[in-house]
Amino acid sequence: MQWRSLVLGLLLLRLGLHGLLWLVSALGPGLGFHHRFPFALPPRGAPDPPWLARAAGGEARAAGRCGRAHWGCLLRGGGGGGGPAGGDEYEKRYSGAFPPQLRAQLRDAARGMFAFGYDNYMRHAFPQDELNPVHCRGRGPDRADPSNLNINDVLGNYSLTLIDALDTLAVMGNSSEFQKAVKLVIDTVSFDTDSTVQVFEATIRVLGSLLSAHIIITDTKQPFGDMTIKDYDDELLHMARDLAVRLLPAFENTKTGIPYPRVNLKKGVPPDSNNETCTAGAGSLLVEFGILSRLLGDSTFEWVARRAVKALWSLRSNDTGLLGNVVNIQTGHWVGKQSGLGAGLDSFFEYLLKSYILFGEKEDLEMFNDAYRSIQNYLRRGREACNEGEGDPPLYVNVNMFSGQLMNTWIDSLQAFFPGLQVLIGDVEDAICLHAFYYAIWKRYGALPERYNWQLQAPDVLFYPLRPELVESTYLLYQATKNPYYLHVGMDILQSLEKYAKDKCGYATLHHVIEKSKEDRMESFFLSETCKYLYLLFDEENPVHKSGNKYMFTTEGHIVSVDKRFRDSLWQDTFPEEEERNAEKLKPNELKAMNSSSNCNRVPDERRYLLPLKSIYMRQIDQMVGLI
């Protein structure tokens, strides 16, 4: 019995030491952390401060094997004292307390990042659509080259960046600038312009933002501060209707009900318009069009958007249940047979679920559940469980929609939204693994290449246009788990953007993620999404987090309230075949998506405060992308 007492005594001693180490870490902020590592954005051209420095080569080894991104060493003095004693490098770097002072400074840095881009847009680019941050100029449609769709699909000569940023100003509590910006939009923006734009981009960036700002202005219970506009007479709602009416010709003269991809805001569908469109572009209009219909009491907009979704859904494969990525709107023939989670399909799945959350239409949830089942059956590769067992890490690949056979070995950066969507349905475990894969790519390059070949461990397409998808999933995973690991991830992303993308007048697209060369373009979603999600990640006290799940984000990051008025349809007779379905609408808290009934509980309590993914699996993913 004596040896048992000895072992028990040693065990209690070790536990006591662990507790002492944890206490030292937890009290870190009160022991001078803020003064030792002040967090302030440096002036352009100034040396990088310690918080922005990256270790490399011998410096990395001196930092205690923390590698290229050594926040863990900074946070814990290089020795991992805040993590589990004797833990490996992942535990040392990512687990333990995250000082509240640092979190507040990161919040302010994210707000400063937005302000730097927004102020320079207003100074150098407004009323044009985008800012060229390298040469401090504005950018509008490419009139000289109508075939330049990369520009002309997005830019409509309607002050895009200002409109897209409206609700970010509100979320950040900047009521004075929000009011000023809204008045500018009302006074200066017109959609009566000879611009041919993509229906999808105009819907999610412009229509969605106008509706979001209108809802904020008119909601007397909104928590963001005084966002009222003197003598406001629903001008933004009227502008939203005007834009939507100009988009409606895209839904006419199409044999399937699937809209044309582009429309001229003054003249309608161009005579030489393409009959081919992507599934996401045609099938991701329902949230914005549905909100507009329900605010106006006019079923037209929701009806055409819902008809397009149904048409696409009817064309899915009978064998796999999958959809392709490009379809002919007249014949219904699949031109692109690739099925995946990235470009061409991403927001179609997102809006099936979010349309249900907003409108309560049971059919939307049923379609999403069926789609998710097919995704899990045919696109998912790797071991069955994210955080246990043997085999490759879970990964979602691109396959042939009819056979389910692998089509290529690349994935694109847009797919990084999917972990956030999995959080919404409760499949948190799978979300953790897929997020870790994309974060590993980010760690390797300091950005996400547009396409990454997981077999070659190298980018296939090398640019990064400041996309928000990884930040969005990081934010949603933090909200679901409250694991400080995701604060470290956000800090790493913020650091990379400051180091590689910041330029004279804003933040620039990375032309080459390896060489870090830049393109002179700051897309509007950088302000509407990337900065917003970073800010919310670090702003623990934001009203969004105090609202009790009252708000949802559109695919462009625009915030909309989950409001009863959006769940009361005034036109059941418009969809007579659904009248019986609508009588049995589910309530918001009854969402039971495929594989979600128990997955929220699959994250063990002891892991909620350590690493979300076991170190052995993190190392496996880092090896998979060539990081180690």
XYZ file of C-alpha atoms in Angstrom:
628
model
C 0.000 0.000 0.000
C 2.964 2.295 0.609
C 3.855 2.476 -3.097
C 0.273 3.396 -3.973
C 0.387 6.317 -1.514
C 3.656 7.438 -3.057
C 2.210 7.341 -6.588
C -0.899 9.210 -5.437
C 1.243 11.849 -3.771
C 3.322 12.361 -6.910
C 0.162 12.606 -8.990
C -1.309 15.268 -6.690
C 1.979 17.174 -6.775
C 1.966 17.162 -10.589
C -1.633 18.339 -10.692
C -0.744 21.125 -8.296
C 2.122 22.233 -10.517
C -0.204 22.195 -13.535
C -2.676 24.355 -11.638
C 0.053 26.788 -10.658
C 1.227 27.080 -14.277
C -2.331 27.673 -15.415
C -2.796 30.367 -12.751
C 0.381 32.140 -13.857
C -0.879 32.067 -17.437
C -4.343 33.270 -16.476
C -2.888 36.148 -14.473
C -0.535 37.057 -17.313
C -2.464 40.195 -18.311
C -2.102 41.539 -14.794
C 1.644 40.883 -14.743
C 2.597 43.505 -17.245
C 1.787 41.729 -20.530
C 0.339 44.847 -22.100
C 3.437 46.870 -21.317
C 5.834 44.220 -22.546
C 4.055 43.694 -25.872
C 2.300 46.926 -26.849
C 0.029 46.403 -29.862
C -0.040 49.329 -32.240
C -0.120 49.557 -36.006
C 3.175 51.010 -37.253
C 3.338 53.890 -39.713
C 4.073 52.822 -43.265
C 7.787 52.277 -43.740
C 8.516 51.915 -40.024
C 10.201 48.733 -38.727
C 7.830 45.926 -37.831
C 6.936 45.842 -34.115
C 7.444 42.606 -32.184
C 3.822 41.527 -32.582
C 4.161 41.667 -36.373
C 7.552 40.018 -36.685
C 7.843 36.539 -38.140
C 10.586 34.170 -37.153
C 12.489 32.474 -39.960
C 15.447 30.128 -40.217
C 17.663 30.324 -37.156
C 15.278 32.804 -35.517
C 12.529 30.207 -35.665
C 14.735 27.630 -34.041
C 15.728 30.127 -31.353
C 12.043 30.789 -30.710
C 11.584 27.211 -29.603
C 10.389 25.459 -32.791
C 7.414 27.781 -33.129
C 7.978 28.025 -36.856
C 6.958 30.777 -39.239
C 4.100 32.082 -37.107
C 5.356 32.274 -33.538
C 2.509 33.892 -31.619
C 2.631 31.118 -29.037
C 6.202 32.030 -28.240
C 5.321 35.704 -27.869
C 2.333 34.954 -25.705
C 4.214 32.623 -23.421
C 7.744 33.923 -23.479
C 8.976 31.275 -25.911
C 8.648 28.397 -23.493
C 4.938 27.630 -23.629
C 4.466 28.281 -19.946
C 0.777 28.949 -20.423
C 0.125 25.595 -22.059
C 0.107 22.115 -20.587
C 3.414 21.266 -18.920
C 5.401 18.886 -21.082
C 3.012 19.435 -24.008
C 4.160 19.460 -27.618
C 4.693 22.527 -29.797
C 1.031 22.787 -30.816
C -0.183 22.809 -27.238
C 2.484 25.317 -26.270
C 1.587 27.645 -29.069
C -2.208 27.519 -29.120
C -3.581 26.466 -25.744
C -3.766 28.398 -22.518
C -5.118 31.837 -21.724
C -5.472 34.539 -24.382
C -4.799 37.883 -22.658
C -7.847 40.158 -22.777
C -5.642 43.209 -23.369
C -4.223 41.631 -26.488
C -7.694 40.680 -27.642
C -8.860 44.278 -27.223
C -5.844 45.522 -29.147
C -6.529 43.055 -31.951
C -10.128 44.264 -32.061
C -8.887 47.830 -32.410
C -6.395 46.739 -35.057
C -9.186 45.109 -37.092
C -11.220 48.304 -36.784
C -8.136 50.293 -37.829
C -7.685 48.013 -40.825
C -11.246 48.724 -41.935
C -10.856 52.455 -41.298
C -7.631 52.615 -43.315
C -9.259 50.983 -46.327
C -12.571 52.828 -45.999
C -11.087 56.296 -45.422
C -8.732 55.919 -48.377
C -11.596 54.736 -50.584
C -13.616 57.803 -49.635
C -10.599 60.087 -50.104
C -9.217 58.722 -53.369
C -11.898 56.621 -55.076
C -15.480 57.646 -54.217
C -17.824 57.829 -56.130
C -16.142 55.127 -58.224
C -16.697 51.486 -57.355
C -13.354 50.327 -56.000
C -10.075 51.621 -54.658
C -6.728 50.964 -56.322
C -4.663 50.987 -53.111
C -1.215 51.083 -54.702
C -1.739 54.150 -56.885
C -4.471 55.747 -54.742
C -7.049 55.974 -57.505
C -10.602 54.878 -58.082
C -11.726 52.098 -60.388
C -14.961 51.699 -62.344
C -16.221 49.395 -65.102
C -13.821 48.650 -67.945
C -15.696 50.422 -70.736
C -12.878 49.848 -73.209
C -13.078 46.070 -72.846
C -16.598 44.726 -72.207
C -15.163 41.190 -72.173
C -13.176 41.977 -69.010
C -15.661 40.122 -66.825
C -13.337 40.049 -63.833
C -14.004 43.777 -63.538
C -17.316 44.345 -65.283
C -19.256 41.572 -63.548
C -18.720 43.382 -60.254
C -18.374 47.090 -60.961
C -21.584 48.825 -62.011
C -20.706 52.504 -61.637
C -22.735 52.718 -58.412
C -20.182 53.413 -55.634
C -19.957 49.716 -54.857
C -17.446 49.843 -51.995
C -19.422 52.492 -50.095
C -22.667 50.541 -50.383
C -21.029 47.231 -49.502
C -19.505 48.704 -46.326
C -22.662 50.245 -44.817
C -23.532 47.602 -42.233
C -19.875 47.124 -41.254
C -19.970 50.728 -40.020
C -23.026 49.851 -37.931
C -21.523 46.633 -36.527
C -18.465 48.629 -35.463
C -20.726 51.164 -33.752
C -19.721 54.112 -35.941
C -23.132 55.770 -36.052
C -21.966 59.137 -37.372
C -20.176 57.660 -40.364
C -23.034 55.206 -40.974
C -25.504 58.093 -41.125
C -23.204 60.099 -43.389
C -22.644 57.119 -45.704
C -26.350 56.332 -45.973
C -27.120 59.926 -46.920
C -24.359 59.835 -49.533
C -25.811 56.684 -51.047
C -29.309 58.166 -51.132
C -28.127 61.456 -52.619
C -25.551 60.254 -55.144
C -26.201 56.658 -56.276
C -28.408 55.777 -59.237
C -28.937 52.413 -60.901
C -30.107 54.019 -64.114
C -26.734 53.390 -65.701
C -25.506 51.703 -68.874
C -23.643 48.962 -66.979
C -23.799 45.236 -67.651
C -23.270 43.428 -64.339
C -23.526 39.909 -63.035
C -26.926 39.328 -61.432
C -25.375 37.383 -58.559
C -22.737 39.994 -57.678
C -25.198 42.885 -57.855
C -27.593 40.946 -55.637
C -25.242 39.904 -52.856
C -23.072 43.035 -52.756
C -25.504 45.859 -53.491
C -29.063 44.631 -52.960
C -28.089 42.774 -49.801
C -26.311 45.753 -48.289
C -29.156 48.163 -49.043
C -31.604 45.800 -47.341
C -29.317 45.250 -44.345
C -28.835 48.987 -43.799
C -32.561 49.641 -44.222
C -33.397 47.024 -41.600
C -30.871 48.541 -39.174
C -32.255 52.049 -39.686
C -35.894 51.034 -39.215
C -35.469 48.531 -36.381
C -36.156 50.432 -33.172
C -34.723 47.527 -31.161
C -31.408 47.219 -33.027
C -28.514 47.288 -30.523
C -25.762 49.082 -32.442
C -26.444 52.628 -31.284
C -28.254 55.561 -32.835
C -28.426 54.595 -36.512
C -31.516 56.629 -37.299
C -31.539 58.880 -40.350
C -33.393 62.177 -40.079
C -36.478 62.237 -42.301
C -35.679 58.748 -43.590
C -38.520 57.613 -45.847
C -37.459 54.069 -46.786
C -35.164 55.402 -49.511
C -32.792 52.429 -49.286
C -35.705 50.016 -49.627
C -36.923 51.906 -52.698
C -33.408 51.777 -54.149
C -33.285 48.041 -53.482
C -36.560 47.567 -55.320
C -35.342 49.693 -58.230
C -32.199 47.565 -58.557
C -34.130 44.290 -58.282
C -36.585 45.392 -60.972
C -33.620 46.082 -63.255
C -32.356 42.548 -62.564
C -35.706 40.876 -63.319
C -35.188 40.717 -67.122
C -32.530 38.074 -66.419
C -35.361 35.717 -65.424
C -37.382 36.314 -68.602
C -37.151 34.348 -71.863
C -35.398 31.446 -70.190
C -36.973 28.053 -70.805
C -35.875 26.585 -67.476
C -36.535 29.551 -65.176
C -32.811 29.709 -64.433
C -31.734 33.351 -64.980
C -29.246 34.744 -67.440
C -25.942 35.450 -65.681
C -25.748 39.124 -66.692
C -28.071 42.037 -67.301
C -27.646 45.638 -68.396
C -29.175 47.879 -65.750
C -30.605 50.236 -68.373
C -31.302 47.958 -71.353
C -32.000 44.488 -69.957
C -30.372 41.247 -71.098
C -27.733 41.938 -73.785
C -28.535 40.430 -77.201
C -25.338 38.373 -77.181
C -25.818 37.144 -73.626
C -24.324 33.839 -72.604
C -26.794 30.989 -72.047
C -24.488 29.313 -69.537
C -24.428 30.155 -65.841
C -22.995 28.673 -62.669
C -25.155 26.979 -60.063
C -24.129 29.359 -57.272
C -24.752 32.435 -59.390
C -28.252 31.375 -60.402
C -29.292 29.625 -57.203
C -28.031 32.023 -54.508
C -30.494 34.882 -54.885
C -33.234 33.677 -52.568
C -32.135 35.366 -49.322
C -31.956 38.907 -50.723
C -34.915 38.529 -53.108
C -36.968 36.865 -50.371
C -36.272 39.624 -47.852
C -37.196 42.249 -50.438
C -40.466 40.490 -51.269
C -41.458 40.166 -47.632
C -40.597 43.776 -46.825
C -42.607 45.009 -49.806
C -45.431 42.471 -49.654
C -44.716 41.688 -53.309
C -44.104 38.025 -54.140
C -42.476 38.670 -57.524
C -38.862 38.729 -56.401
C -38.992 35.699 -54.130
C -40.995 33.794 -56.728
C -38.414 34.128 -59.513
C -35.534 33.303 -57.147
C -37.322 30.263 -55.717
C -38.273 29.062 -59.199
C -34.575 29.148 -60.169
C -33.608 27.109 -57.101
C -36.272 24.504 -57.875
C -35.175 24.301 -61.503
C -31.565 23.645 -60.532
C -32.609 21.149 -57.890
C -34.653 19.203 -60.450
C -31.528 18.788 -62.611
C -29.404 17.029 -59.979
C -28.142 13.529 -60.711
C -30.611 10.740 -59.997
C -27.734 8.468 -58.971
C -25.655 10.694 -56.685
C -27.963 13.602 -55.866
C -25.141 15.972 -56.848
C -25.316 19.093 -59.002
C -22.805 20.328 -61.554
C -21.196 23.754 -61.571
C -22.269 25.147 -64.979
C -25.674 24.729 -66.666
C -27.326 25.871 -69.904
C -30.319 27.988 -68.901
C -32.311 27.110 -72.038
C -31.748 23.357 -72.284
C -31.003 22.441 -68.672
C -27.942 20.546 -69.920
C -24.978 20.423 -67.564
C -22.054 22.092 -69.294
C -19.830 21.783 -66.235
C -20.163 18.393 -64.554
C -17.825 19.125 -61.668
C -19.418 18.893 -58.241
C -17.611 20.423 -55.275
C -17.908 22.964 -52.485
C -16.016 25.856 -54.032
C -16.474 28.225 -56.960
C -19.669 27.656 -58.915
C -21.518 25.818 -56.146
C -20.554 27.197 -52.722
C -23.320 29.661 -51.879
C -26.044 27.467 -53.403
C -25.715 25.130 -50.426
C -25.286 28.046 -48.030
C -28.528 29.682 -49.136
C -30.613 26.519 -48.920
C -29.896 26.516 -45.187
C -29.978 30.273 -44.622
C -33.235 30.632 -46.562
C -34.760 28.106 -44.196
C -33.383 29.924 -41.158
C -34.872 33.217 -42.331
C -38.134 32.155 -43.946
C -38.931 28.836 -42.272
C -39.806 27.086 -45.541
C -39.507 23.388 -44.738
C -38.698 22.576 -48.357
C -35.453 24.587 -48.145
C -34.265 22.533 -45.184
C -35.202 19.272 -46.892
C -33.195 20.244 -49.963
C -30.240 21.199 -47.799
C -30.341 17.921 -45.878
C -30.446 15.923 -49.105
C -27.593 17.971 -50.558
C -25.509 17.562 -47.398
C -26.081 13.808 -47.438
C -24.820 13.610 -51.023
C -21.820 15.790 -50.162
C -20.876 13.501 -47.291
C -21.349 10.385 -49.419
C -19.470 11.460 -52.538
C -17.225 14.459 -51.851
C -15.788 13.630 -48.454
C -12.548 11.685 -48.332
C -10.389 10.580 -45.405
C -11.068 8.901 -42.086
C -14.605 8.728 -40.773
C -14.049 10.814 -37.658
C -12.171 14.087 -37.525
C -10.540 13.620 -34.144
C -10.066 9.910 -33.725
C -8.968 6.845 -35.659
C -6.388 6.315 -38.386
C -6.207 7.431 -41.980
C -5.953 10.655 -43.930
C -7.525 13.875 -42.634
C -11.069 14.511 -43.879
C -11.106 16.525 -47.111
C -13.833 17.490 -49.593
C -12.810 16.986 -53.213
C -14.165 17.742 -56.692
C -15.977 14.863 -58.378
C -18.068 14.090 -61.429
C -21.686 14.819 -60.537
C -22.979 11.667 -62.213
C -20.401 9.076 -61.147
C -18.882 10.533 -57.991
C -15.415 9.874 -59.425
C -12.554 12.232 -58.622
C -12.124 14.883 -61.357
C -8.984 16.710 -60.181
C -6.750 17.143 -57.169
C -7.273 20.822 -56.355
C -9.581 22.714 -54.083
C -10.200 26.460 -54.119
C -10.169 29.102 -51.430
C -13.924 29.681 -51.588
C -14.414 26.231 -50.065
C -13.030 27.621 -46.794
C -16.566 28.912 -46.087
C -17.837 25.372 -45.569
C -16.635 24.857 -41.965
C -18.704 27.908 -41.011
C -21.759 26.400 -42.668
C -21.136 23.127 -40.832
C -21.102 25.072 -37.572
C -24.614 26.350 -38.345
C -25.925 22.784 -38.665
C -24.024 21.488 -35.644
C -21.415 19.374 -37.443
C -18.669 21.029 -35.433
C -16.221 18.120 -35.458
C -16.026 17.954 -39.234
C -15.798 21.748 -39.369
C -12.763 21.673 -37.071
C -10.842 19.347 -39.390
C -11.611 21.134 -42.651
C -10.807 24.513 -41.103
C -7.460 23.170 -39.855
C -6.587 22.126 -43.412
C -7.178 25.616 -44.804
C -5.412 27.256 -41.907
C -2.373 25.055 -42.552
C -2.271 26.387 -46.129
C -2.523 29.923 -44.761
C 0.358 29.271 -42.362
C 2.503 28.072 -45.244
C 1.913 31.068 -47.519
C 0.534 33.824 -45.304
C -2.539 33.786 -47.555
C -4.856 31.358 -49.328
C -4.004 30.728 -52.982
C -7.103 30.747 -55.170
C -6.510 27.085 -55.986
C -4.355 24.641 -54.077
C -3.342 21.211 -55.382
C -3.389 18.909 -52.390
C -1.637 16.116 -54.293
C 1.250 18.300 -55.493
C 1.299 20.306 -52.247
C 1.475 23.502 -54.295
C -0.840 26.262 -55.559
C -2.420 25.850 -58.995
C -3.671 29.469 -59.067
C -1.450 31.823 -57.139
C -3.422 34.993 -56.372
C -5.307 35.921 -53.175
C -7.846 38.778 -53.469
C -8.283 39.283 -49.692
C -11.118 36.754 -49.517
C -13.009 36.424 -46.203
C -14.025 32.748 -46.160
C -11.325 31.451 -43.796
C -11.897 34.374 -41.409
C -15.648 33.740 -41.493
C -15.227 30.070 -40.553
C -12.696 31.002 -37.865
C -15.178 33.444 -36.340
C -18.077 30.983 -36.397
C -15.974 28.160 -34.957
C -14.872 30.435 -32.127
C -18.485 31.345 -31.416
C -19.376 27.638 -31.324
C -16.455 26.435 -29.203
C -15.061 29.526 -27.413
C -11.688 27.861 -27.908
C -8.836 30.418 -27.792
C -7.125 28.482 -30.581
C -9.321 30.395 -33.041
C -8.201 33.719 -31.587
C -4.647 32.665 -32.418
C -5.766 31.832 -35.957
C -7.401 35.240 -36.348
C -4.295 36.921 -34.984
C -2.173 35.084 -37.543
C -4.497 36.150 -40.379
C -4.470 39.768 -39.210
C -0.693 39.696 -39.009
C -0.380 38.332 -42.550
C -2.724 40.949 -44.004
C -0.804 43.744 -42.320
C 2.535 42.388 -43.442
C 1.818 41.386 -47.019
C -1.323 43.169 -48.275
C -1.113 46.658 -46.807
C -0.018 49.342 -49.234
C 0.029 53.124 -49.554
C -3.737 53.675 -49.612
C -5.334 50.414 -48.550
C -4.983 46.637 -48.798
C -4.099 45.073 -52.130
C -4.791 41.736 -53.755
C -1.781 39.429 -53.614
C -0.892 38.547 -57.180
C 1.461 35.759 -56.135
C 1.165 34.195 -52.670
C 4.734 32.913 -52.746
C 6.499 36.020 -54.066
C 3.982 38.325 -52.302
C 3.702 40.621 -55.326
C 0.539 42.722 -55.449
C -2.267 43.676 -57.798
C -3.630 47.202 -57.543
C -7.132 46.255 -56.416
C -9.051 46.179 -53.130
C -12.330 44.344 -53.674
C -15.363 45.576 -51.773
C -15.747 42.349 -49.806
C -12.554 43.153 -47.907
C -14.463 45.854 -46.016
C -17.860 44.148 -45.941
C -16.595 40.735 -44.801
C -12.896 40.239 -44.072
C -12.567 43.218 -41.736
C -16.006 42.653 -40.225
C -15.380 39.019 -39.277
C -11.946 39.832 -37.864
C -13.461 42.619 -35.776
C -16.279 40.429 -34.478
C -13.852 37.616 -33.660
C -12.016 39.866 -31.218
C -14.941 42.013 -30.018
C -16.373 39.843 -27.269
C -18.891 42.486 -26.178
C -20.298 43.281 -29.605
C -24.111 43.576 -29.648
C -24.231 40.799 -32.260
C -23.031 38.409 -29.574
C -25.501 39.702 -26.999
C -28.556 39.360 -29.206
C -29.310 35.690 -28.579
C -28.793 34.521 -32.177
C -31.016 37.265 -33.512
C -28.758 37.940 -36.500
C -27.586 36.019 -39.542
C -25.012 36.924 -42.186
C -25.628 36.777 -45.919
C -23.025 35.270 -48.223
C -21.548 38.772 -48.584
C -21.392 39.189 -44.808
C -24.363 41.559 -44.567
C -26.160 41.282 -41.264
C -29.918 40.655 -41.226
C -32.187 40.041 -38.277
C -33.882 36.678 -37.947
C -37.266 38.335 -37.722
C -40.757 36.912 -37.442
C -41.937 39.200 -40.222
C -39.707 37.318 -42.648
C -41.336 34.029 -41.648
C -44.898 35.151 -42.374
C -45.603 34.641 -46.063
C -48.432 36.760 -47.457
C -48.813 34.879 -50.717
C -49.377 31.171 -50.156
C -51.555 31.151 -53.231
C -48.495 32.092 -55.311
C -47.039 28.677 -54.529
C -50.238 26.599 -54.280
C -48.374 23.302 -54.290
C -46.598 24.416 -51.104
C -49.600 25.605 -49.137
C -49.822 22.383 -47.192
C -46.074 22.463 -46.519
C -46.200 26.031 -45.265
C -48.953 25.164 -42.814
C -46.408 22.959 -41.064
C -43.461 25.359 -41.002
C -40.729 24.477 -38.595
C -39.664 26.899 -35.914
C -36.090 28.250 -35.991
C -34.936 26.090 -33.081
C -36.230 22.905 -34.687
C -33.492 22.740 -37.307
C -32.269 19.151 -37.457
C -29.917 18.880 -40.389
C -28.260 15.714 -41.600
C -25.583 14.479 -39.174
C -26.251 17.344 -36.760
C -28.415 15.823 -34.038
C -25.521 14.783 -31.829
C -22.420 16.358 -33.304
C -22.573 19.451 -31.099
C -21.991 17.112 -28.182
C -19.139 15.269 -29.887
C -16.628 17.905 -28.789
C -15.567 16.624 -25.333
C -15.531 19.149 -22.519
C -11.823 18.701 -21.858
C -11.049 19.754 -25.435
C -13.114 22.912 -25.354
C -10.255 24.629 -23.545
C -7.275 22.861 -25.109
C -6.765 22.219 -28.807
C -9.887 21.656 -30.904
C -7.915 19.053 -32.855
C -5.445 16.656 -31.280
C -1.821 17.559 -31.890
C -1.124 14.368 -33.803
C -3.812 15.288 -36.317
C -2.683 18.918 -36.544
C 0.806 17.699 -37.370
C -0.630 15.309 -39.941
C -2.451 18.181 -41.697
C 0.650 20.386 -41.623
C 2.576 17.549 -43.268
C -0.202 17.104 -45.804
C 0.200 20.678 -47.091
C 4.000 20.614 -46.986
C 4.291 22.947 -44.019
C 6.565 20.506 -42.167
